[in-house]
Amino acid sequence: MRKKIVAGNWKMNTLPAEGVELAKGVVAMRGEVCDCVNFIVCPPFTHLAQVAEALKGSNVELGAQNCAAEAKGAYTGEVAASMIAALGCKYVILGHSERRQYYGETSETLNKKMEQVYANGLTPIYCVGENLDEREAGNHFAVCKQQIEEVVFNLTEEQFKNLVIAYEPVWAIGTGKTATAEQAQEIHAYIREVLASKFGAAAAECPILYGGSCKPSNAAEIFAKEDVDGGLIGGAALKAEDFIGIGKGFMA
Ligand code: PGA
């Protein structure tokens, strides 16, 4: 049985007090969804510690949105995986399309970040996905394959067992335009095949999340697909009710 996950990527939203309120709201409503669904919130670095405090004693987990490619030292403005781990984070989002697009993250950087994440006992949520031109040209399979081959294929079998993948078509992120459940299933199944070509049977255990304008009204249909194991949620993660409502998609 694969883990079911609903992870909230808050991006560059919320001030510390708002983040704490949001986290408390998620904790308060969490009981409306069965324990079989794992909820993770990923606030900005600035309030990870305060949100960790708000989550204490609950079964809502904490993640960060990024981490440095180096362990420590003279890297002004960077935040090390060890620092994130020390605050109680269990997960780190890596390779989000916004980081690839706006901050020039390449597979080379991501390989180094992966190393840091595992060295500090964290679980990466590794994002892949094509942009609109690539989708329209029919290159979405090749793009996802390459993003996986160049990074995930460098993991050991042991590391692979502790990996979450998020498929996020760039054209669906923050646009209100969601991939259809069929489109999601098609590419999730393909991603699993690619993973199996390297890691064999272990690929069947790897959670693959869908991300891109996921909301309470479309979660059930998408999550019903065999190879969709949950969602990485942006906009709808900023309201506790919507975030938990997405988790309810598993119970529909
Ligand atoms: P969205 O973002 O749900 O706002 O489309 C998803 C993401 O970028 O992780």
JSON list of N, CA, C and O in Angstrom, two decimals, residues 137-186:
[
{"chain": "A", "resi": 137, "resn": "ALA", "atom": "N", "xyz": [3.69, 20.06, -27.87]},
{"chain": "A", "resi": 137, "resn": "ALA", "atom": "CA", "xyz": [4.54, 19.37, -28.86]},
{"chain": "A", "resi": 137, "resn": "ALA", "atom": "C", "xyz": [4.58, 17.86, -28.58]},
{"chain": "A", "resi": 137, "resn": "ALA", "atom": "O", "xyz": [5.27, 17.10, -29.27]},
{"chain": "A", "resi": 138, "resn": "GLY", "atom": "N", "xyz": [3.86, 17.43, -27.55]},
{"chain": "A", "resi": 138, "resn": "GLY", "atom": "CA", "xyz": [3.84, 16.00, -27.22]},
{"chain": "A", "resi": 138, "resn": "GLY", "atom": "C", "xyz": [5.12, 15.52, -26.54]},
{"chain": "A", "resi": 138, "resn": "GLY", "atom": "O", "xyz": [5.42, 14.33, -26.53]},
{"chain": "A", "resi": 139, "resn": "ASN", "atom": "N", "xyz": [5.87, 16.48, -25.97]},
{"chain": "A", "resi": 139, "resn": "ASN", "atom": "CA", "xyz": [7.16, 16.10, -25.36]},
{"chain": "A", "resi": 139, "resn": "ASN", "atom": "C", "xyz": [7.08, 15.87, -23.85]},
{"chain": "A", "resi": 139, "resn": "ASN", "atom": "O", "xyz": [8.11, 15.74, -23.20]},
{"chain": "A", "resi": 140, "resn": "HIS", "atom": "N", "xyz": [5.87, 15.87, -23.31]},
{"chain": "A", "resi": 140, "resn": "HIS", "atom": "CA", "xyz": [5.77, 15.78, -21.84]},
{"chain": "A", "resi": 140, "resn": "HIS", "atom": "C", "xyz": [6.37, 14.50, -21.27]},
{"chain": "A", "resi": 140, "resn": "HIS", "atom": "O", "xyz": [6.95, 14.52, -20.19]},
{"chain": "A", "resi": 141, "resn": "PHE", "atom": "N", "xyz": [6.25, 13.40, -21.98]},
{"chain": "A", "resi": 141, "resn": "PHE", "atom": "CA", "xyz": [6.83, 12.16, -21.46]},
{"chain": "A", "resi": 141, "resn": "PHE", "atom": "C", "xyz": [8.35, 12.27, -21.41]},
{"chain": "A", "resi": 141, "resn": "PHE", "atom": "O", "xyz": [8.97, 11.94, -20.41]},
{"chain": "A", "resi": 142, "resn": "ALA", "atom": "N", "xyz": [8.91, 12.77, -22.50]},
{"chain": "A", "resi": 142, "resn": "ALA", "atom": "CA", "xyz": [10.38, 12.88, -22.58]},
{"chain": "A", "resi": 142, "resn": "ALA", "atom": "C", "xyz": [10.93, 13.84, -21.53]},
{"chain": "A", "resi": 142, "resn": "ALA", "atom": "O", "xyz": [11.97, 13.58, -20.92]},
{"chain": "A", "resi": 143, "resn": "VAL", "atom": "N", "xyz": [10.21, 14.94, -21.29]},
{"chain": "A", "resi": 143, "resn": "VAL", "atom": "CA", "xyz": [10.68, 15.93, -20.31]},
{"chain": "A", "resi": 143, "resn": "VAL", "atom": "C", "xyz": [10.71, 15.32, -18.91]},
{"chain": "A", "resi": 143, "resn": "VAL", "atom": "O", "xyz": [11.70, 15.42, -18.19]},
{"chain": "A", "resi": 144, "resn": "CYS", "atom": "N", "xyz": [9.63, 14.67, -18.54]},
{"chain": "A", "resi": 144, "resn": "CYS", "atom": "CA", "xyz": [9.57, 14.06, -17.20]},
{"chain": "A", "resi": 144, "resn": "CYS", "atom": "C", "xyz": [10.62, 12.96, -17.07]},
{"chain": "A", "resi": 144, "resn": "CYS", "atom": "O", "xyz": [11.28, 12.84, -16.03]},
{"chain": "A", "resi": 145, "resn": "LYS", "atom": "N", "xyz": [10.79, 12.19, -18.13]},
{"chain": "A", "resi": 145, "resn": "LYS", "atom": "CA", "xyz": [11.77, 11.10, -18.09]},
{"chain": "A", "resi": 145, "resn": "LYS", "atom": "C", "xyz": [13.17, 11.66, -17.83]},
{"chain": "A", "resi": 145, "resn": "LYS", "atom": "O", "xyz": [13.92, 11.17, -16.99]},
{"chain": "A", "resi": 146, "resn": "GLN", "atom": "N", "xyz": [13.49, 12.73, -18.55]},
{"chain": "A", "resi": 146, "resn": "GLN", "atom": "CA", "xyz": [14.82, 13.33, -18.40]},
{"chain": "A", "resi": 146, "resn": "GLN", "atom": "C", "xyz": [15.02, 13.89, -16.99]},
{"chain": "A", "resi": 146, "resn": "GLN", "atom": "O", "xyz": [16.07, 13.71, -16.38]},
{"chain": "A", "resi": 147, "resn": "GLN", "atom": "N", "xyz": [14.00, 14.56, -16.46]},
{"chain": "A", "resi": 147, "resn": "GLN", "atom": "CA", "xyz": [14.12, 15.14, -15.12]},
{"chain": "A", "resi": 147, "resn": "GLN", "atom": "C", "xyz": [14.30, 14.02, -14.07]},
{"chain": "A", "resi": 147, "resn": "GLN", "atom": "O", "xyz": [14.94, 14.24, -13.04]},
{"chain": "A", "resi": 148, "resn": "ILE", "atom": "N", "xyz": [13.76, 12.87, -14.34]},
{"chain": "A", "resi": 148, "resn": "ILE", "atom": "CA", "xyz": [13.92, 11.74, -13.41]},
{"chain": "A", "resi": 148, "resn": "ILE", "atom": "C", "xyz": [15.28, 11.08, -13.61]},
{"chain": "A", "resi": 148, "resn": "ILE", "atom": "O", "xyz": [16.01, 10.83, -12.66]},
{"chain": "A", "resi": 149, "resn": "GLU", "atom": "N", "xyz": [15.61, 10.81, -14.86]},
{"chain": "A", "resi": 149, "resn": "GLU", "atom": "CA", "xyz": [16.88, 10.14, -15.14]},
{"chain": "A", "resi": 149, "resn": "GLU", "atom": "C", "xyz": [18.08, 10.92, -14.60]},
{"chain": "A", "resi": 149, "resn": "GLU", "atom": "O", "xyz": [19.00, 10.35, -14.04]},
{"chain": "A", "resi": 150, "resn": "GLU", "atom": "N", "xyz": [18.03, 12.23, -14.80]},
{"chain": "A", "resi": 150, "resn": "GLU", "atom": "CA", "xyz": [19.20, 13.04, -14.43]},
{"chain": "A", "resi": 150, "resn": "GLU", "atom": "C", "xyz": [19.39, 13.21, -12.93]},
{"chain": "A", "resi": 150, "resn": "GLU", "atom": "O", "xyz": [20.45, 13.60, -12.47]},
{"chain": "A", "resi": 151, "resn": "VAL", "atom": "N", "xyz": [18.34, 12.94, -12.16]},
{"chain": "A", "resi": 151, "resn": "VAL", "atom": "CA", "xyz": [18.44, 13.16, -10.71]},
{"chain": "A", "resi": 151, "resn": "VAL", "atom": "C", "xyz": [18.09, 11.89, -9.92]},
{"chain": "A", "resi": 151, "resn": "VAL", "atom": "O", "xyz": [18.93, 11.35, -9.19]},
{"chain": "A", "resi": 152, "resn": "VAL", "atom": "N", "xyz": [16.90, 11.39, -10.13]},
{"chain": "A", "resi": 152, "resn": "VAL", "atom": "CA", "xyz": [16.44, 10.24, -9.32]},
{"chain": "A", "resi": 152, "resn": "VAL", "atom": "C", "xyz": [17.28, 8.99, -9.60]},
{"chain": "A", "resi": 152, "resn": "VAL", "atom": "O", "xyz": [17.55, 8.20, -8.69]},
{"chain": "A", "resi": 153, "resn": "PHE", "atom": "N", "xyz": [17.73, 8.84, -10.83]},
{"chain": "A", "resi": 153, "resn": "PHE", "atom": "CA", "xyz": [18.51, 7.65, -11.17]},
{"chain": "A", "resi": 153, "resn": "PHE", "atom": "C", "xyz": [19.87, 7.62, -10.47]},
{"chain": "A", "resi": 153, "resn": "PHE", "atom": "O", "xyz": [20.55, 6.61, -10.46]},
{"chain": "A", "resi": 154, "resn": "ASN", "atom": "N", "xyz": [20.28, 8.76, -9.90]},
{"chain": "A", "resi": 154, "resn": "ASN", "atom": "CA", "xyz": [21.55, 8.78, -9.16]},
{"chain": "A", "resi": 154, "resn": "ASN", "atom": "C", "xyz": [21.38, 8.34, -7.71]},
{"chain": "A", "resi": 154, "resn": "ASN", "atom": "O", "xyz": [22.36, 8.25, -6.98]},
{"chain": "A", "resi": 155, "resn": "LEU", "atom": "N", "xyz": [20.15, 8.10, -7.28]},
{"chain": "A", "resi": 155, "resn": "LEU", "atom": "CA", "xyz": [19.92, 7.69, -5.89]},
{"chain": "A", "resi": 155, "resn": "LEU", "atom": "C", "xyz": [20.28, 6.22, -5.71]},
{"chain": "A", "resi": 155, "resn": "LEU", "atom": "O", "xyz": [20.21, 5.44, -6.66]},
{"chain": "A", "resi": 156, "resn": "THR", "atom": "N", "xyz": [20.60, 5.87, -4.48]},
{"chain": "A", "resi": 156, "resn": "THR", "atom": "CA", "xyz": [20.80, 4.45, -4.17]},
{"chain": "A", "resi": 156, "resn": "THR", "atom": "C", "xyz": [19.41, 3.82, -3.99]},
{"chain": "A", "resi": 156, "resn": "THR", "atom": "O", "xyz": [18.41, 4.54, -3.82]},
{"chain": "A", "resi": 157, "resn": "GLU", "atom": "N", "xyz": [19.36, 2.50, -3.96]},
{"chain": "A", "resi": 157, "resn": "GLU", "atom": "CA", "xyz": [18.07, 1.82, -3.75]},
{"chain": "A", "resi": 157, "resn": "GLU", "atom": "C", "xyz": [17.49, 2.21, -2.40]},
{"chain": "A", "resi": 157, "resn": "GLU", "atom": "O", "xyz": [16.28, 2.38, -2.26]},
{"chain": "A", "resi": 158, "resn": "GLU", "atom": "N", "xyz": [18.36, 2.36, -1.43]},
{"chain": "A", "resi": 158, "resn": "GLU", "atom": "CA", "xyz": [17.93, 2.73, -0.08]},
{"chain": "A", "resi": 158, "resn": "GLU", "atom": "C", "xyz": [17.31, 4.13, -0.08]},
{"chain": "A", "resi": 158, "resn": "GLU", "atom": "O", "xyz": [16.26, 4.37, 0.51]},
{"chain": "A", "resi": 159, "resn": "GLN", "atom": "N", "xyz": [17.97, 5.06, -0.75]},
{"chain": "A", "resi": 159, "resn": "GLN", "atom": "CA", "xyz": [17.46, 6.43, -0.83]},
{"chain": "A", "resi": 159, "resn": "GLN", "atom": "C", "xyz": [16.13, 6.48, -1.59]},
{"chain": "A", "resi": 159, "resn": "GLN", "atom": "O", "xyz": [15.21, 7.19, -1.20]},
{"chain": "A", "resi": 160, "resn": "PHE", "atom": "N", "xyz": [16.05, 5.70, -2.64]},
{"chain": "A", "resi": 160, "resn": "PHE", "atom": "CA", "xyz": [14.84, 5.70, -3.46]},
{"chain": "A", "resi": 160, "resn": "PHE", "atom": "C", "xyz": [13.60, 5.31, -2.65]},
{"chain": "A", "resi": 160, "resn": "PHE", "atom": "O", "xyz": [12.50, 5.79, -2.90]},
{"chain": "A", "resi": 161, "resn": "LYS", "atom": "N", "xyz": [13.82, 4.44, -1.66]},
{"chain": "A", "resi": 161, "resn": "LYS", "atom": "CA", "xyz": [12.68, 4.00, -0.83]},
{"chain": "A", "resi": 161, "resn": "LYS", "atom": "C", "xyz": [12.11, 5.15, -0.02]},
{"chain": "A", "resi": 161, "resn": "LYS", "atom": "O", "xyz": [11.03, 5.05, 0.55]},
{"chain": "A", "resi": 162, "resn": "ASN", "atom": "N", "xyz": [12.88, 6.23, 0.07]},
{"chain": "A", "resi": 162, "resn": "ASN", "atom": "CA", "xyz": [12.45, 7.37, 0.87]},
{"chain": "A", "resi": 162, "resn": "ASN", "atom": "C", "xyz": [12.32, 8.60, -0.04]},
{"chain": "A", "resi": 162, "resn": "ASN", "atom": "O", "xyz": [12.93, 9.63, 0.20]},
{"chain": "A", "resi": 163, "resn": "LEU", "atom": "N", "xyz": [11.53, 8.47, -1.07]},
{"chain": "A", "resi": 163, "resn": "LEU", "atom": "CA", "xyz": [11.38, 9.55, -2.04]},
{"chain": "A", "resi": 163, "resn": "LEU", "atom": "C", "xyz": [9.90, 9.73, -2.37]},
{"chain": "A", "resi": 163, "resn": "LEU", "atom": "O", "xyz": [9.16, 8.75, -2.48]},
{"chain": "A", "resi": 164, "resn": "VAL", "atom": "N", "xyz": [9.50, 10.98, -2.52]},
{"chain": "A", "resi": 164, "resn": "VAL", "atom": "CA", "xyz": [8.16, 11.29, -3.02]},
{"chain": "A", "resi": 164, "resn": "VAL", "atom": "C", "xyz": [8.36, 12.06, -4.31]},
{"chain": "A", "resi": 164, "resn": "VAL", "atom": "O", "xyz": [9.23, 12.94, -4.39]},
{"chain": "A", "resi": 165, "resn": "ILE", "atom": "N", "xyz": [7.58, 11.72, -5.34]},
{"chain": "A", "resi": 165, "resn": "ILE", "atom": "CA", "xyz": [7.64, 12.47, -6.60]},
{"chain": "A", "resi": 165, "resn": "ILE", "atom": "C", "xyz": [6.37, 13.31, -6.72]},
{"chain": "A", "resi": 165, "resn": "ILE", "atom": "O", "xyz": [5.30, 12.86, -6.30]},
{"chain": "A", "resi": 166, "resn": "ALA", "atom": "N", "xyz": [6.50, 14.50, -7.25]},
{"chain": "A", "resi": 166, "resn": "ALA", "atom": "CA", "xyz": [5.31, 15.30, -7.56]},
{"chain": "A", "resi": 166, "resn": "ALA", "atom": "C", "xyz": [5.34, 15.62, -9.05]},
{"chain": "A", "resi": 166, "resn": "ALA", "atom": "O", "xyz": [6.31, 16.22, -9.54]},
{"chain": "A", "resi": 167, "resn": "TYR", "atom": "N", "xyz": [4.30, 15.20, -9.76]},
{"chain": "A", "resi": 167, "resn": "TYR", "atom": "CA", "xyz": [4.17, 15.59, -11.16]},
{"chain": "A", "resi": 167, "resn": "TYR", "atom": "C", "xyz": [3.34, 16.87, -11.20]},
{"chain": "A", "resi": 167, "resn": "TYR", "atom": "O", "xyz": [2.18, 16.87, -10.77]},
{"chain": "A", "resi": 168, "resn": "GLU", "atom": "N", "xyz": [3.96, 17.94, -11.70]},
{"chain": "A", "resi": 168, "resn": "GLU", "atom": "CA", "xyz": [3.26, 19.22, -11.76]},
{"chain": "A", "resi": 168, "resn": "GLU", "atom": "C", "xyz": [3.43, 19.84, -13.14]},
{"chain": "A", "resi": 168, "resn": "GLU", "atom": "O", "xyz": [4.47, 20.43, -13.45]},
{"chain": "A", "resi": 169, "resn": "PRO", "atom": "N", "xyz": [2.42, 19.70, -13.99]},
{"chain": "A", "resi": 169, "resn": "PRO", "atom": "CA", "xyz": [2.51, 20.35, -15.30]},
{"chain": "A", "resi": 169, "resn": "PRO", "atom": "C", "xyz": [2.52, 21.87, -15.09]},
{"chain": "A", "resi": 169, "resn": "PRO", "atom": "O", "xyz": [1.64, 22.41, -14.41]},
{"chain": "A", "resi": 170, "resn": "VAL", "atom": "N", "xyz": [3.54, 22.54, -15.64]},
{"chain": "A", "resi": 170, "resn": "VAL", "atom": "CA", "xyz": [3.71, 23.98, -15.39]},
{"chain": "A", "resi": 170, "resn": "VAL", "atom": "C", "xyz": [2.48, 24.76, -15.83]},
{"chain": "A", "resi": 170, "resn": "VAL", "atom": "O", "xyz": [2.09, 25.74, -15.18]},
{"chain": "A", "resi": 171, "resn": "TRP", "atom": "N", "xyz": [1.84, 24.31, -16.89]},
{"chain": "A", "resi": 171, "resn": "TRP", "atom": "CA", "xyz": [0.66, 25.01, -17.41]},
{"chain": "A", "resi": 171, "resn": "TRP", "atom": "C", "xyz": [-0.55, 24.91, -16.47]},
{"chain": "A", "resi": 171, "resn": "TRP", "atom": "O", "xyz": [-1.54, 25.61, -16.66]},
{"chain": "A", "resi": 172, "resn": "ALA", "atom": "N", "xyz": [-0.47, 24.06, -15.49]},
{"chain": "A", "resi": 172, "resn": "ALA", "atom": "CA", "xyz": [-1.60, 23.90, -14.56]},
{"chain": "A", "resi": 172, "resn": "ALA", "atom": "C", "xyz": [-1.34, 24.59, -13.21]},
{"chain": "A", "resi": 172, "resn": "ALA", "atom": "O", "xyz": [-2.23, 24.70, -12.39]},
{"chain": "A", "resi": 173, "resn": "ILE", "atom": "N", "xyz": [-0.10, 25.06, -13.01]},
{"chain": "A", "resi": 173, "resn": "ILE", "atom": "CA", "xyz": [0.25, 25.63, -11.71]},
{"chain": "A", "resi": 173, "resn": "ILE", "atom": "C", "xyz": [-0.27, 27.06, -11.58]},
{"chain": "A", "resi": 173, "resn": "ILE", "atom": "O", "xyz": [0.12, 27.94, -12.35]},
{"chain": "A", "resi": 174, "resn": "GLY", "atom": "N", "xyz": [-1.17, 27.26, -10.63]},
{"chain": "A", "resi": 174, "resn": "GLY", "atom": "CA", "xyz": [-1.69, 28.60, -10.34]},
{"chain": "A", "resi": 174, "resn": "GLY", "atom": "C", "xyz": [-2.52, 29.18, -11.47]},
{"chain": "A", "resi": 174, "resn": "GLY", "atom": "O", "xyz": [-2.80, 30.37, -11.49]},
{"chain": "A", "resi": 175, "resn": "THR", "atom": "N", "xyz": [-2.92, 28.37, -12.42]},
{"chain": "A", "resi": 175, "resn": "THR", "atom": "CA", "xyz": [-3.64, 28.89, -13.58]},
{"chain": "A", "resi": 175, "resn": "THR", "atom": "C", "xyz": [-5.13, 28.58, -13.52]},
{"chain": "A", "resi": 175, "resn": "THR", "atom": "O", "xyz": [-5.90, 29.11, -14.32]},
{"chain": "A", "resi": 176, "resn": "GLY", "atom": "N", "xyz": [-5.51, 27.72, -12.60]},
{"chain": "A", "resi": 176, "resn": "GLY", "atom": "CA", "xyz": [-6.91, 27.31, -12.53]},
{"chain": "A", "resi": 176, "resn": "GLY", "atom": "C", "xyz": [-7.22, 26.22, -13.55]},
{"chain": "A", "resi": 176, "resn": "GLY", "atom": "O", "xyz": [-8.31, 25.66, -13.60]},
{"chain": "A", "resi": 177, "resn": "LYS", "atom": "N", "xyz": [-6.20, 25.91, -14.36]},
{"chain": "A", "resi": 177, "resn": "LYS", "atom": "CA", "xyz": [-6.37, 24.89, -15.40]},
{"chain": "A", "resi": 177, "resn": "LYS", "atom": "C", "xyz": [-5.76, 23.59, -14.87]},
{"chain": "A", "resi": 177, "resn": "LYS", "atom": "O", "xyz": [-4.53, 23.51, -14.68]},
{"chain": "A", "resi": 178, "resn": "THR", "atom": "N", "xyz": [-6.58, 22.61, -14.60]},
{"chain": "A", "resi": 178, "resn": "THR", "atom": "CA", "xyz": [-6.06, 21.35, -14.04]},
{"chain": "A", "resi": 178, "resn": "THR", "atom": "C", "xyz": [-5.88, 20.33, -15.16]},
{"chain": "A", "resi": 178, "resn": "THR", "atom": "O", "xyz": [-6.64, 20.34, -16.13]},
{"chain": "A", "resi": 179, "resn": "ALA", "atom": "N", "xyz": [-4.91, 19.46, -14.99]},
{"chain": "A", "resi": 179, "resn": "ALA", "atom": "CA", "xyz": [-4.83, 18.31, -15.90]},
{"chain": "A", "resi": 179, "resn": "ALA", "atom": "C", "xyz": [-6.09, 17.48, -15.65]},
{"chain": "A", "resi": 179, "resn": "ALA", "atom": "O", "xyz": [-6.60, 17.45, -14.53]},
{"chain": "A", "resi": 180, "resn": "THR", "atom": "N", "xyz": [-6.59, 16.82, -16.66]},
{"chain": "A", "resi": 180, "resn": "THR", "atom": "CA", "xyz": [-7.72, 15.93, -16.41]},
{"chain": "A", "resi": 180, "resn": "THR", "atom": "C", "xyz": [-7.21, 14.73, -15.63]},
{"chain": "A", "resi": 180, "resn": "THR", "atom": "O", "xyz": [-6.00, 14.43, -15.64]},
{"chain": "A", "resi": 181, "resn": "ALA", "atom": "N", "xyz": [-8.12, 14.03, -15.00]},
{"chain": "A", "resi": 181, "resn": "ALA", "atom": "CA", "xyz": [-7.73, 12.84, -14.24]},
{"chain": "A", "resi": 181, "resn": "ALA", "atom": "C", "xyz": [-7.05, 11.84, -15.17]},
{"chain": "A", "resi": 181, "resn": "ALA", "atom": "O", "xyz": [-6.08, 11.18, -14.79]},
{"chain": "A", "resi": 182, "resn": "GLU", "atom": "N", "xyz": [-7.52, 11.77, -16.41]},
{"chain": "A", "resi": 182, "resn": "GLU", "atom": "CA", "xyz": [-6.93, 10.83, -17.37]},
{"chain": "A", "resi": 182, "resn": "GLU", "atom": "C", "xyz": [-5.51, 11.24, -17.74]},
{"chain": "A", "resi": 182, "resn": "GLU", "atom": "O", "xyz": [-4.61, 10.40, -17.84]},
{"chain": "A", "resi": 183, "resn": "GLN", "atom": "N", "xyz": [-5.32, 12.56, -17.95]},
{"chain": "A", "resi": 183, "resn": "GLN", "atom": "CA", "xyz": [-3.96, 13.04, -18.26]},
{"chain": "A", "resi": 183, "resn": "GLN", "atom": "C", "xyz": [-3.02, 12.75, -17.10]},
{"chain": "A", "resi": 183, "resn": "GLN", "atom": "O", "xyz": [-1.87, 12.34, -17.31]},
{"chain": "A", "resi": 184, "resn": "ALA", "atom": "N", "xyz": [-3.51, 12.95, -15.88]},
{"chain": "A", "resi": 184, "resn": "ALA", "atom": "CA", "xyz": [-2.67, 12.70, -14.71]},
{"chain": "A", "resi": 184, "resn": "ALA", "atom": "C", "xyz": [-2.33, 11.21, -14.63]},
{"chain": "A", "resi": 184, "resn": "ALA", "atom": "O", "xyz": [-1.15, 10.85, -14.50]},
{"chain": "A", "resi": 185, "resn": "GLN", "atom": "N", "xyz": [-3.32, 10.37, -14.74]},
{"chain": "A", "resi": 185, "resn": "GLN", "atom": "CA", "xyz": [-3.07, 8.93, -14.65]},
{"chain": "A", "resi": 185, "resn": "GLN", "atom": "C", "xyz": [-2.08, 8.48, -15.73]},
{"chain": "A", "resi": 185, "resn": "GLN", "atom": "O", "xyz": [-1.15, 7.71, -15.45]},
{"chain": "A", "resi": 186, "resn": "GLU", "atom": "N", "xyz": [-2.27, 8.98, -16.94]},
{"chain": "A", "resi": 186, "resn": "GLU", "atom": "CA", "xyz": [-1.41, 8.55, -18.05]},
{"chain": "A", "resi": 186, "resn": "GLU", "atom": "C", "xyz": [0.06, 8.83, -17.74]},
{"chain": "A", "resi": 186, "resn": "GLU", "atom": "O", "xyz": [0.92, 7.96, -17.88]}
]
